[in-house]
Each structure stands twice: as C-alpha cells, then as structure tokens.
Amino acid sequence: MASIKLTKKQKDDIRKAKVEGKRSVIVEPTKEQKEAYQETLAAVEAEREEITRRALAALIEQRQFELHMAQIALLLCAARQERGLSLQQLSDLTGISRPALSRIESGDNKNPTLNTLLRIARALGKEIVVSLRDAA
C-alpha cells in the first residue's frame, strides 16, 4: 500500500491551527496524496474480497463436514435401533459412556475420533469404509 506523507505546507498549516487553538484543520490533499489514497483503497478492497472469499470457502467446508458427521450419526443411530440395542447396551458393548454415545447420535459431538466411530461400528456388526475420490 502506498504511504501518504504530508507536505511541509500541510504540516505548517496543522502547526499553525494548533497554535491558534483550533481543534480541526482542513488540509487540501495533493494530486500524489489523492493517487496514493486511491491505491490504498484499491488494495484494501482487493484484500477484503480475498478475505471474504476465504471465509466463505471455510464456511462451506465446515458445513460439508457437519453434513457428513450428521449422516454418520444417523447411520449409527439407525444401525443401533436395527439391532434393537439401547444406548446403555451399546455403551456396555463399546465401553463408551451412554452420554457420549447420545452426543454422537444427536450430532452434539461434531468431531468424534475415528477410533470411537470404529468401536461403535464394530459393536453394531458394521464396518466403516473410508474412500478417496477426485474432488468435484
């Protein structure tokens, strides 16, 4: 970004206004100062757009992750119900507390460890399949 420096005359005008007890002074910018100001504005706008783009991309990524976790939670809950198990029975099988299992199924625990998910899946007679594919 361009630096905007005051001219000697502008500095003198400011000093004079202070001596006279004025609380404000209007300083007319030079052509160079106006250009530097416009360059600074353009740089700030470009940076703002980049920050907005990155923030939006991060938000989309977070929402996609949350959607995947909600799908996993629904699948685990459906598998538990399909097996006719209560949360307490699943807790007994996995060694994971009933409240922790409830948080996973309800989506309150948005980031359970892979090990935790594997323990639950095994107890339900299921396996977790992870695959990689080309991004869209």
Short mmCIF file of C-alpha atoms in Angstrom, two decimals:
data_model
loop_
_atom_site.label_atom_id
_atom_site.label_comp_id
_atom_site.label_asym_id
_atom_site.label_seq_id
_atom_site.Cartn_x
_atom_site.Cartn_y
_atom_site.Cartn_z
CA MET A 1 0.00 0.00 0.00
CA ALA A 2 1.14 3.50 -0.77
CA SER A 3 2.27 5.70 2.08
CA ILE A 4 0.66 9.12 2.30
CA LYS A 5 3.14 11.76 3.50
CA LEU A 6 2.23 15.32 4.42
CA THR A 7 3.94 18.18 2.62
CA LYS A 8 5.84 20.88 4.52
CA LYS A 9 2.98 23.33 3.86
CA GLN A 10 0.40 20.88 5.21
CA LYS A 11 2.49 20.31 8.35
CA ASP A 12 2.88 24.08 8.79
CA ASP A 13 -0.89 24.59 8.39
CA ILE A 14 -1.54 21.96 11.07
CA ARG A 15 1.01 23.53 13.47
CA LYS A 16 -0.50 26.98 12.90
CA ALA A 17 -4.01 25.67 13.61
CA LYS A 18 -2.78 24.09 16.87
CA VAL A 19 -1.11 27.34 17.95
CA GLU A 20 -4.34 29.20 17.22
CA GLY A 21 -6.21 26.67 19.39
CA LYS A 22 -8.23 25.22 16.54
CA ARG A 23 -9.45 21.70 17.14
CA SER A 24 -9.55 20.83 13.46
CA VAL A 25 -7.99 21.94 10.23
CA ILE A 26 -8.83 21.15 6.64
CA VAL A 27 -5.77 20.18 4.62
CA GLU A 28 -6.18 20.01 0.87
CA PRO A 29 -4.52 16.83 -0.42
CA THR A 30 -2.05 16.98 -3.28
CA LYS A 31 -2.55 15.07 -6.51
CA GLU A 32 0.03 12.50 -5.33
CA GLN A 33 -1.75 12.08 -2.00
CA LYS A 34 -5.08 11.56 -3.77
CA GLU A 35 -3.47 8.92 -6.00
CA ALA A 36 -1.85 7.21 -3.01
CA TYR A 37 -5.21 7.23 -1.23
CA GLN A 38 -6.92 5.65 -4.25
CA GLU A 39 -4.19 2.99 -4.44
CA THR A 40 -4.67 2.24 -0.76
CA LEU A 41 -8.44 1.99 -1.21
CA ALA A 42 -7.99 -0.40 -4.14
CA ALA A 43 -5.57 -2.57 -2.14
CA VAL A 44 -7.91 -2.67 0.85
CA GLU A 45 -10.85 -3.61 -1.39
CA ALA A 46 -8.85 -6.39 -3.06
CA GLU A 47 -7.79 -7.70 0.34
CA ARG A 48 -11.36 -7.51 1.65
CA GLU A 49 -12.60 -9.53 -1.32
CA GLU A 50 -9.89 -12.17 -0.76
CA ILE A 51 -10.70 -12.40 2.95
CA THR A 52 -14.40 -12.74 2.14
CA ARG A 53 -13.67 -15.45 -0.44
CA ARG A 54 -11.54 -17.41 2.02
CA ALA A 55 -14.08 -17.05 4.82
CA LEU A 56 -16.86 -18.26 2.54
CA ALA A 57 -14.77 -21.24 1.40
CA ALA A 58 -14.03 -22.14 5.03
CA LEU A 59 -17.71 -21.87 5.93
CA ILE A 60 -18.70 -24.12 3.03
CA GLU A 61 -16.06 -26.65 4.06
CA GLN A 62 -17.29 -26.57 7.68
CA ARG A 63 -20.92 -27.07 6.60
CA GLN A 64 -19.93 -30.00 4.37
CA PHE A 65 -18.07 -31.57 7.29
CA GLU A 66 -21.08 -31.07 9.56
CA LEU A 67 -23.32 -32.68 6.94
CA HIS A 68 -21.03 -35.72 6.73
CA MET A 69 -20.98 -36.01 10.53
CA ALA A 70 -24.79 -35.77 10.66
CA GLN A 71 -25.03 -38.56 8.09
CA ILE A 72 -22.67 -40.73 10.14
CA ALA A 73 -24.70 -40.01 13.29
CA LEU A 74 -27.92 -41.04 11.53
CA LEU A 75 -26.34 -44.22 10.19
CA LEU A 76 -25.03 -45.20 13.63
CA CYS A 77 -28.37 -44.48 15.29
CA ALA A 78 -30.24 -46.47 12.63
CA ALA A 79 -27.82 -49.40 12.98
CA ARG A 80 -28.22 -49.40 16.77
CA GLN A 81 -32.02 -49.35 16.50
CA GLU A 82 -31.91 -52.03 13.81
CA ARG A 83 -30.02 -54.26 16.25
CA GLY A 84 -32.57 -53.45 18.94
CA LEU A 85 -29.96 -52.02 21.29
CA SER A 86 -30.46 -49.24 23.80
CA LEU A 87 -27.79 -46.62 24.28
CA GLN A 88 -26.90 -48.28 27.59
CA GLN A 89 -26.47 -51.67 25.92
CA LEU A 90 -24.27 -50.12 23.24
CA SER A 91 -22.32 -48.40 25.99
CA ASP A 92 -21.75 -51.76 27.69
CA LEU A 93 -20.51 -53.24 24.39
CA THR A 94 -18.19 -50.38 23.48
CA GLY A 95 -17.01 -49.03 26.81
CA ILE A 96 -18.14 -45.60 25.66
CA SER A 97 -20.38 -43.77 28.11
CA ARG A 98 -24.08 -43.56 27.34
CA PRO A 99 -24.00 -39.71 27.37
CA ALA A 100 -21.07 -39.73 24.91
CA LEU A 101 -22.96 -42.09 22.60
CA SER A 102 -26.04 -39.89 22.87
CA ARG A 103 -24.00 -36.81 21.93
CA ILE A 104 -22.62 -38.61 18.87
CA GLU A 105 -26.06 -39.78 17.72
CA SER A 106 -27.66 -36.38 18.30
CA GLY A 107 -24.87 -34.55 16.49
CA ASP A 108 -23.78 -32.64 19.59
CA ASN A 109 -20.33 -34.23 19.31
CA LYS A 110 -19.42 -32.96 15.87
CA ASN A 111 -15.94 -34.46 15.82
CA PRO A 112 -15.72 -37.92 17.40
CA THR A 113 -12.44 -39.71 16.85
CA LEU A 114 -12.15 -42.34 14.16
CA ASN A 115 -11.30 -44.84 16.89
CA THR A 116 -14.59 -44.07 18.66
CA LEU A 117 -16.56 -44.48 15.44
CA LEU A 118 -14.79 -47.78 14.73
CA ARG A 119 -15.61 -49.10 18.22
CA ILE A 120 -19.27 -48.25 17.76
CA ALA A 121 -19.40 -49.74 14.27
CA ARG A 122 -17.74 -52.98 15.42
CA ALA A 123 -20.20 -53.31 18.31
CA LEU A 124 -23.04 -52.93 15.80
CA GLY A 125 -21.58 -55.55 13.47
CA LYS A 126 -20.68 -52.90 10.93
CA GLU A 127 -17.50 -51.55 9.44
CA ILE A 128 -16.57 -48.04 8.48
CA VAL A 129 -15.43 -47.64 4.90
CA VAL A 130 -13.29 -44.65 4.00
CA SER A 131 -12.58 -43.82 0.40
CA LEU A 132 -10.91 -41.03 -1.51
CA ARG A 133 -12.23 -39.67 -4.77
CA ASP A 134 -11.39 -36.78 -7.00
CA ALA A 135 -12.83 -33.50 -5.80
CA ALA A 136 -15.60 -32.02 -7.89
#
